[in-house]
CSV table of C-alpha atoms in Angstrom, one decimal:
chain,number,residue,atom,x,y,z
A,1,UNK,CA,90.5,98.4,99.4
A,2,UNK,CA,90.6,101.5,96.3
A,3,UNK,CA,87.1,103.0,96.5
A,4,UNK,CA,86.0,105.4,94.1
A,5,UNK,CA,83.1,107.8,95.0
A,6,UNK,CA,81.3,109.2,91.6
A,7,UNK,CA,81.8,113.1,91.4
A,8,UNK,CA,77.8,113.2,90.7
A,9,UNK,CA,76.9,111.8,94.2
A,10,UNK,CA,75.9,114.9,96.2
A,11,UNK,CA,79.5,116.7,97.9
A,12,UNK,CA,78.4,116.2,101.4
A,13,UNK,CA,77.0,112.5,101.1
A,14,UNK,CA,80.8,112.4,99.0
A,15,UNK,CA,82.8,113.9,102.0
A,16,UNK,CA,81.0,111.7,104.5
A,17,UNK,CA,81.8,108.4,102.2
A,18,UNK,CA,85.5,109.6,102.0
A,19,UNK,CA,85.4,109.7,105.7
A,20,UNK,CA,84.0,106.7,106.3
A,21,UNK,CA,86.3,104.7,103.8
A,22,UNK,CA,89.5,106.3,105.3
A,23,UNK,CA,88.4,105.4,108.9
A,24,UNK,CA,87.9,101.7,107.7
A,25,UNK,CA,91.5,101.5,106.4
A,26,UNK,CA,90.5,101.8,102.7
A,27,UNK,CA,91.7,104.6,99.9
A,28,UNK,CA,90.2,106.8,97.7
A,29,UNK,CA,91.0,106.5,94.1
A,30,UNK,CA,90.5,108.9,91.3
A,31,UNK,CA,90.9,106.3,88.0
A,32,UNK,CA,88.3,103.7,87.4
A,33,UNK,CA,90.8,101.5,86.6
A,34,UNK,CA,92.3,101.3,90.0
A,35,UNK,CA,89.2,101.1,91.9
A,36,UNK,CA,87.4,97.8,93.2
A,37,UNK,CA,84.3,99.7,94.7
A,38,UNK,CA,82.8,102.4,92.4
A,39,UNK,CA,79.7,104.0,94.3
A,40,UNK,CA,77.5,105.9,92.4
A,41,UNK,CA,74.3,108.3,93.3
A,42,UNK,CA,70.9,106.6,94.5
A,43,UNK,CA,69.6,107.8,91.5
A,44,UNK,CA,72.2,107.5,88.5
A,45,UNK,CA,71.2,108.7,85.2
A,46,UNK,CA,70.7,106.1,82.2
A,47,UNK,CA,74.1,107.5,80.6
A,48,UNK,CA,76.5,106.7,84.1
A,49,UNK,CA,75.0,103.4,84.2
A,50,UNK,CA,75.7,102.6,80.3
A,51,UNK,CA,79.3,104.1,80.7
A,52,UNK,CA,80.3,102.0,83.8
A,53,UNK,CA,79.0,98.8,82.1
A,54,UNK,CA,81.9,99.6,79.1
A,55,UNK,CA,84.5,99.7,82.0
A,56,UNK,CA,86.7,96.9,81.8
A,57,UNK,CA,86.9,96.3,85.5
A,58,UNK,CA,83.4,96.2,86.1
A,59,UNK,CA,82.8,94.1,82.8
A,60,UNK,CA,85.2,91.4,84.3
A,61,UNK,CA,84.0,91.4,87.8
A,62,UNK,CA,86.9,92.6,89.2
A,63,UNK,CA,85.3,96.4,90.5
A,64,UNK,CA,81.8,96.4,91.9
A,65,UNK,CA,79.3,99.2,91.6
A,66,UNK,CA,77.2,100.1,94.6
A,67,UNK,CA,75.0,102.5,96.5
A,68,UNK,CA,76.1,104.9,99.0
A,69,UNK,CA,74.3,103.2,101.9
A,70,UNK,CA,76.6,99.8,101.2
A,71,UNK,CA,79.3,101.5,102.1
A,72,UNK,CA,78.0,103.2,105.6
A,73,UNK,CA,76.7,99.7,106.7
A,74,UNK,CA,79.8,97.6,105.7
A,75,UNK,CA,81.3,100.1,107.5
A,76,UNK,CA,79.3,99.8,111.0
A,77,UNK,CA,78.6,96.2,110.3
A,78,UNK,CA,81.9,94.9,110.0
A,79,UNK,CA,81.4,92.8,107.0
A,80,UNK,CA,79.9,93.5,103.1
A,81,UNK,CA,76.4,94.0,103.3
A,82,UNK,CA,74.1,92.0,101.1
A,83,UNK,CA,71.1,94.1,101.5
A,84,UNK,CA,69.7,95.5,98.5
A,85,UNK,CA,66.3,97.5,99.4
A,86,UNK,CA,66.5,101.1,99.0
A,87,UNK,CA,67.4,103.0,102.3
A,88,UNK,CA,64.6,104.8,103.6
A,89,UNK,CA,66.3,107.8,104.8
A,90,UNK,CA,68.2,108.0,101.8
A,91,UNK,CA,69.6,111.8,101.3
A,92,UNK,CA,67.4,112.8,104.0
A,93,UNK,CA,69.2,115.9,106.1
A,94,UNK,CA,68.6,115.0,109.9
A,95,UNK,CA,69.7,116.6,113.5
A,96,UNK,CA,69.6,114.9,116.5
A,97,UNK,CA,69.4,117.1,119.6
A,98,UNK,CA,70.4,116.0,123.2
A,99,UNK,CA,68.6,112.9,124.1
A,100,UNK,CA,69.7,113.1,127.7
A,101,UNK,CA,71.5,109.7,126.8
A,102,UNK,CA,74.7,110.1,124.9
A,103,UNK,CA,74.6,106.1,124.3
A,104,UNK,CA,70.9,106.3,122.9
A,105,UNK,CA,71.6,109.4,120.8
A,106,UNK,CA,75.0,107.3,119.1
A,107,UNK,CA,72.7,104.4,118.3
A,108,UNK,CA,70.1,106.8,116.9
A,109,UNK,CA,72.8,108.7,114.6
A,110,UNK,CA,74.2,105.2,113.6
A,111,UNK,CA,70.8,103.8,112.8
A,112,UNK,CA,70.1,107.1,110.5
A,113,UNK,CA,73.4,106.6,108.5
A,114,UNK,CA,73.1,103.4,107.9
A,115,UNK,CA,69.6,104.1,106.1
A,116,UNK,CA,71.4,107.0,104.1
A,117,UNK,CA,70.9,109.9,106.3
A,118,UNK,CA,72.9,112.9,106.3
A,119,UNK,CA,73.5,114.3,109.7
A,120,UNK,CA,73.6,117.7,109.8
A,121,UNK,CA,73.3,120.7,112.4
A,122,UNK,CA,69.8,121.8,113.3
A,123,UNK,CA,69.8,124.8,111.2
A,124,UNK,CA,70.4,122.7,108.1
A,125,UNK,CA,68.0,120.0,108.7
A,126,UNK,CA,64.5,119.0,107.5
A,127,UNK,CA,64.0,116.4,110.3
A,128,UNK,CA,64.8,116.7,113.9
A,129,UNK,CA,65.2,114.3,116.7
A,130,UNK,CA,63.8,115.3,120.1
A,131,UNK,CA,63.5,113.5,123.3
A,132,UNK,CA,60.5,111.6,123.8
A,133,UNK,CA,57.5,114.1,125.5
A,134,UNK,CA,59.3,117.3,124.3
A,135,UNK,CA,56.3,119.7,123.0
A,136,UNK,CA,57.4,120.0,119.7
A,137,UNK,CA,56.3,116.4,119.1
A,138,UNK,CA,52.8,117.4,119.7
A,139,UNK,CA,52.2,120.9,118.5
A,140,UNK,CA,54.9,122.3,116.0
A,141,UNK,CA,55.8,125.9,116.1
A,142,UNK,CA,54.8,127.9,113.5
A,143,UNK,CA,58.7,129.0,113.0
A,144,UNK,CA,59.6,125.3,112.0
A,145,UNK,CA,56.6,124.3,109.6
A,146,UNK,CA,59.2,123.1,107.1
A,147,UNK,CA,61.0,121.0,109.7
A,148,UNK,CA,59.4,117.3,111.1
A,149,UNK,CA,60.5,116.2,114.7
A,150,UNK,CA,60.3,113.0,115.9
A,151,UNK,CA,61.6,110.9,118.8
A,152,UNK,CA,64.1,107.9,119.0
A,153,UNK,CA,61.5,105.4,118.9
A,154,UNK,CA,60.1,106.5,115.4
A,155,UNK,CA,63.8,106.5,114.2
A,156,UNK,CA,64.6,103.0,115.3
A,157,UNK,CA,61.2,101.7,114.1
A,158,UNK,CA,61.8,103.1,110.4
A,159,UNK,CA,65.3,101.5,110.6
A,160,UNK,CA,64.3,98.2,111.7
A,161,UNK,CA,66.2,98.4,115.1
A,162,UNK,CA,65.0,96.5,118.2
A,163,UNK,CA,66.3,99.0,121.0
A,164,UNK,CA,65.1,99.1,124.7
A,165,UNK,CA,64.9,103.1,125.2
A,166,UNK,CA,65.6,104.1,129.1
A,167,UNK,CA,62.8,106.4,130.6
A,168,UNK,CA,64.6,110.0,130.6
A,169,UNK,CA,63.5,113.1,132.6
A,170,UNK,CA,62.2,115.0,129.2
A,171,UNK,CA,64.4,117.8,128.1
A,172,UNK,CA,62.5,121.1,127.3
A,173,UNK,CA,61.9,123.4,130.2
A,174,UNK,CA,58.7,124.9,128.8
A,175,UNK,CA,57.1,121.1,129.3
A,176,UNK,CA,57.9,121.0,133.0
A,177,UNK,CA,56.0,124.7,133.3
A,178,UNK,CA,53.2,123.1,131.5
A,179,UNK,CA,52.9,120.6,133.9
A,180,UNK,CA,53.3,122.6,136.8
A,181,UNK,CA,51.1,125.3,135.5
A,182,UNK,CA,47.6,123.5,134.4
A,183,UNK,CA,44.9,125.9,132.8
A,184,UNK,CA,42.8,125.2,135.7
A,185,UNK,CA,45.3,126.3,138.4
A,186,UNK,CA,46.3,129.2,136.5
A,187,UNK,CA,42.8,131.0,136.0
A,188,UNK,CA,42.8,130.8,139.8
A,189,UNK,CA,46.0,132.4,139.9
A,190,UNK,CA,44.3,135.7,138.4
A,191,UNK,CA,46.0,137.4,135.2
A,192,UNK,CA,49.4,137.6,136.4
A,193,UNK,CA,49.4,133.7,136.8
A,194,UNK,CA,47.8,132.9,133.4
A,195,UNK,CA,51.1,134.8,131.9
A,196,UNK,CA,53.4,132.5,132.9
A,197,UNK,CA,51.7,129.6,130.8
A,198,UNK,CA,54.1,128.6,127.8
A,199,UNK,CA,52.3,128.0,124.6
A,200,UNK,CA,54.5,125.5,122.7
A,201,UNK,CA,53.7,127.0,119.2
A,202,UNK,CA,55.1,130.4,120.3
A,203,UNK,CA,58.3,128.8,122.4
A,204,UNK,CA,61.7,130.1,121.6
A,205,UNK,CA,64.0,127.4,119.8
A,206,UNK,CA,66.4,127.8,123.0
A,207,UNK,CA,63.9,125.7,125.1
A,208,UNK,CA,64.9,122.6,122.5
A,209,UNK,CA,68.4,122.5,124.3
A,210,UNK,CA,69.7,121.5,120.9
A,211,UNK,CA,73.9,120.9,121.3
A,212,UNK,CA,76.0,121.6,118.6
A,213,UNK,CA,78.4,118.6,117.9
A,214,UNK,CA,82.0,119.1,119.1
A,215,UNK,CA,84.3,118.9,116.0
A,216,UNK,CA,88.1,117.9,115.7
A,217,UNK,CA,88.6,121.1,114.7
A,218,UNK,CA,86.7,122.8,118.0
A,219,UNK,CA,88.8,120.6,120.4
A,220,UNK,CA,91.9,121.7,118.5
A,221,UNK,CA,90.9,125.5,119.0
A,222,UNK,CA,90.2,124.8,122.5
A,223,UNK,CA,93.5,123.1,122.9
A,224,UNK,CA,95.5,126.0,121.4
A,225,UNK,CA,93.4,128.3,123.7
A,226,UNK,CA,94.0,126.5,126.9
A,227,UNK,CA,97.8,126.2,125.9
A,228,UNK,CA,97.9,129.9,125.9
A,229,UNK,CA,96.0,131.4,128.7
A,230,UNK,CA,96.4,128.5,130.9
A,231,UNK,CA,99.8,126.2,130.3
A,232,UNK,CA,100.3,124.9,133.4
A,233,UNK,CA,97.3,122.2,134.5
A,234,UNK,CA,96.1,124.1,137.5
A,235,UNK,CA,92.9,126.3,136.7
A,236,UNK,CA,92.0,124.9,133.8
A,237,UNK,CA,88.5,124.2,135.0
A,238,UNK,CA,87.6,127.7,136.1
A,239,UNK,CA,84.5,129.1,134.8
A,240,UNK,CA,86.1,132.4,134.5
A,241,UNK,CA,88.8,131.2,131.6
A,242,UNK,CA,85.8,129.9,129.2
A,243,UNK,CA,83.8,132.8,130.1
A,244,UNK,CA,86.3,135.2,128.7
A,245,UNK,CA,86.8,132.9,125.8
A,246,UNK,CA,83.2,133.4,124.8
A,247,UNK,CA,83.3,137.4,125.6
A,248,UNK,CA,86.4,137.7,123.3
A,249,UNK,CA,84.4,136.3,120.2
A,250,UNK,CA,81.0,138.2,121.0
A,251,UNK,CA,83.3,141.5,121.3
A,252,UNK,CA,85.4,140.7,118.3
A,253,UNK,CA,83.4,139.9,115.1
A,254,UNK,CA,84.4,138.7,112.4
A,255,UNK,CA,88.3,137.9,113.0
A,256,UNK,CA,89.7,134.8,114.5
A,257,UNK,CA,87.7,134.6,117.7
A,258,UNK,CA,84.3,134.1,115.7
A,259,UNK,CA,84.5,130.1,116.4
A,260,UNK,CA,83.9,130.9,120.1
A,261,UNK,CA,80.3,131.1,119.4
A,262,UNK,CA,79.7,127.5,118.7
A,263,UNK,CA,79.1,126.6,122.1
A,264,UNK,CA,78.2,128.2,125.2
A,265,UNK,CA,81.2,128.7,128.0
A,266,UNK,CA,80.0,126.2,130.0
A,267,UNK,CA,79.9,123.9,126.9
A,268,UNK,CA,83.7,124.4,126.4
A,269,UNK,CA,84.3,124.0,130.2
A,270,UNK,CA,82.3,120.5,130.3
A,271,UNK,CA,83.6,119.0,127.3
A,272,UNK,CA,87.3,119.8,128.8
A,273,UNK,CA,86.3,118.1,131.9
A,274,UNK,CA,84.9,115.4,130.2
A,275,UNK,CA,87.4,114.5,127.6
A,276,UNK,CA,90.5,115.8,129.6
A,277,UNK,CA,91.9,112.5,129.9
A,278,UNK,CA,89.3,110.3,128.2
A,279,UNK,CA,89.9,109.5,124.5
A,280,UNK,CA,87.6,111.0,122.5
A,281,UNK,CA,86.1,108.9,119.5
A,282,UNK,CA,88.9,109.6,117.0
A,283,UNK,CA,91.7,108.5,119.9
A,284,UNK,CA,93.0,111.9,121.0
A,285,UNK,CA,93.2,112.9,124.3
A,286,UNK,CA,92.4,116.6,125.3
A,287,UNK,CA,95.3,117.0,127.7
A,288,UNK,CA,97.9,115.4,125.4
A,289,UNK,CA,96.9,118.0,122.9
A,290,UNK,CA,97.6,121.0,125.2
A,291,UNK,CA,100.8,119.7,126.6
A,292,UNK,CA,101.7,119.3,122.6
A,293,UNK,CA,101.0,122.9,122.2
A,294,UNK,CA,102.7,123.9,125.1
A,295,UNK,CA,105.9,122.4,124.4
A,296,UNK,CA,105.8,123.3,120.4
A,297,UNK,CA,105.9,127.0,121.5
A,298,UNK,CA,102.2,128.2,120.8
A,299,UNK,CA,101.5,132.2,120.8
A,300,UNK,CA,98.8,134.1,120.7
A,301,UNK,CA,98.3,134.3,117.5
A,302,UNK,CA,97.6,130.6,118.0
A,303,UNK,CA,100.3,129.0,115.8
A,304,UNK,CA,103.2,126.7,117.0
A,305,UNK,CA,106.8,127.6,115.9
A,306,UNK,CA,107.0,125.3,113.1
A,307,UNK,CA,103.3,126.7,111.3
A,308,UNK,CA,105.2,130.2,111.9
A,309,UNK,CA,108.0,128.9,110.1
A,310,UNK,CA,106.2,127.6,107.5
A,311,UNK,CA,103.7,130.3,107.0
A,312,UNK,CA,106.6,132.8,106.7
A,313,UNK,CA,105.3,134.1,110.0
A,314,UNK,CA,108.3,136.4,112.0
A,315,UNK,CA,108.4,134.5,115.3
A,316,UNK,CA,107.7,137.6,117.8
A,317,UNK,CA,110.3,136.9,120.4
A,318,UNK,CA,112.4,140.1,120.1
A,319,UNK,CA,109.1,142.1,119.5
A,320,UNK,CA,107.7,140.5,122.8
A,321,UNK,CA,111.1,141.1,124.9
A,322,UNK,CA,111.1,144.7,123.6
A,323,UNK,CA,107.6,145.2,124.5
A,324,UNK,CA,107.9,143.6,128.0
A,325,UNK,CA,111.3,145.7,128.2
A,326,UNK,CA,109.2,148.9,127.8
A,327,UNK,CA,106.4,148.0,130.2
A,328,UNK,CA,108.7,147.5,132.9
A,329,UNK,CA,110.2,150.5,132.1
A,330,UNK,CA,106.8,152.6,132.2
A,331,UNK,CA,105.9,151.1,135.5
A,332,UNK,CA,109.5,151.9,137.1
A,333,UNK,CA,108.9,155.7,135.8
A,334,UNK,CA,105.4,155.5,137.4
A,335,UNK,CA,106.5,154.1,140.3
A,336,UNK,CA,109.3,156.7,140.9
A,337,UNK,CA,106.8,159.6,139.9
A,338,UNK,CA,104.7,158.4,142.4
A,339,UNK,CA,107.0,158.1,145.2
A,340,UNK,CA,108.2,161.9,144.3
A,341,UNK,CA,104.8,163.3,144.5
A,342,UNK,CA,104.2,161.2,147.8
A,343,UNK,CA,107.5,162.9,149.6
A,344,UNK,CA,106.4,166.5,148.2
A,345,UNK,CA,102.9,165.9,149.9
A,346,UNK,CA,104.4,164.8,153.3
A,347,UNK,CA,107.0,167.7,153.4
A,348,UNK,CA,104.3,170.3,152.3
A,349,UNK,CA,102.1,171.3,155.8
A,350,UNK,CA,98.2,171.0,155.7
A,351,UNK,CA,96.3,174.0,156.1
A,352,UNK,CA,93.3,173.8,158.2
A,353,UNK,CA,91.7,170.2,158.9
A,354,UNK,CA,94.4,167.6,158.3
A,355,UNK,CA,92.8,165.2,155.6
A,356,UNK,CA,93.7,161.5,156.0
A,357,UNK,CA,94.5,160.3,152.6
A,358,UNK,CA,92.7,157.5,151.3
A,359,UNK,CA,94.4,154.4,150.5
A,360,UNK,CA,94.3,152.9,147.2
A,361,UNK,CA,92.0,150.0,146.9
A,362,UNK,CA,93.5,146.7,146.0
A,363,UNK,CA,92.5,145.2,142.6
A,364,UNK,CA,90.1,142.4,143.3
A,365,UNK,CA,91.6,139.1,142.2
A,366,UNK,CA,89.0,138.8,139.8
A,367,UNK,CA,90.2,141.5,137.7
A,368,UNK,CA,93.7,140.8,137.8
A,369,UNK,CA,93.0,137.1,136.2
A,370,UNK,CA,91.4,138.9,133.7
A,371,UNK,CA,94.0,141.3,132.5
A,372,UNK,CA,96.5,138.4,133.1
A,373,UNK,CA,94.5,136.0,130.8
A,374,UNK,CA,94.1,138.8,128.0
A,375,UNK,CA,97.8,140.1,128.4
A,376,UNK,CA,98.6,136.3,127.5
A,377,UNK,CA,96.0,136.8,124.4
A,378,UNK,CA,96.9,140.5,123.3
A,379,UNK,CA,97.2,140.2,119.8
């Protein structure tokens, strides 16, 4: 079904509509004469409506003029939506935190999107959905006066969705501390105990435990990194592997490693463990992506052989080979000089008390692993 999205629709919403139309098997067109569905803003100007009525396809009824939520509801429901009421969350930027249940979180996101909401990261939102019992629901921090906080039950009520919400353990650590240290018990413990009470109005944002959503670009970069640092399947769940990944991003700001700061080290590792053999929502399997990049000959610049050829980047095979030869020659020279020095020391008599030569300490396995991974990813 050819769909045209009017340019006056907000850019973020227009991008979302194009994504949903493509996923449903439709296609985006740019000419009104080729479109069968024309998507207009929620509040179009009178001049836009008048211009649409003069289009031949709209006049004879072969093309339909709809609002953005019609496309979203049709995508999720699987049939043409006939509900004409105005969506309750239209153009509201909402962020959904980790609710403790991935299925519940997905239902909340679908319900919001069906009602015209735009799902954005936490820093860009006006409304944030938190797990039930979170302290921010009762006392909003002064740093987030511009935001509104609600739980999943409120979202389902506003969207008219009948959904049973499972009882889960609250997600905020500060709430557990408040339950464990009541004001009465804290006063008995003296001034030192009182300082342990967490005030929900001054709690740092880290206590929300918001999780940045993984994107297809994140998965692609993770697959490229693992294909370089760990081409074999063994060792890909090592915590050190992902700790080094995040450290490279924090130590080298403003370069191609800056994307590593989007998730913590354990987040990258957990995503690999969860989806290494399971299809993601786009149908890709992480192990298949890694294997494909290994076969395509990816280098330390995160480019495959075909990508280097397309971008005009010279394949660093000869340069890498020459560098390896120079390193091996340097190592052999150092070893030879060390042997000659040892022979001279053995021939030279010691004066006075004979001193024992200290044995060189073997490098720890952790340091050798760090150097090995860093060597693979050396620029």
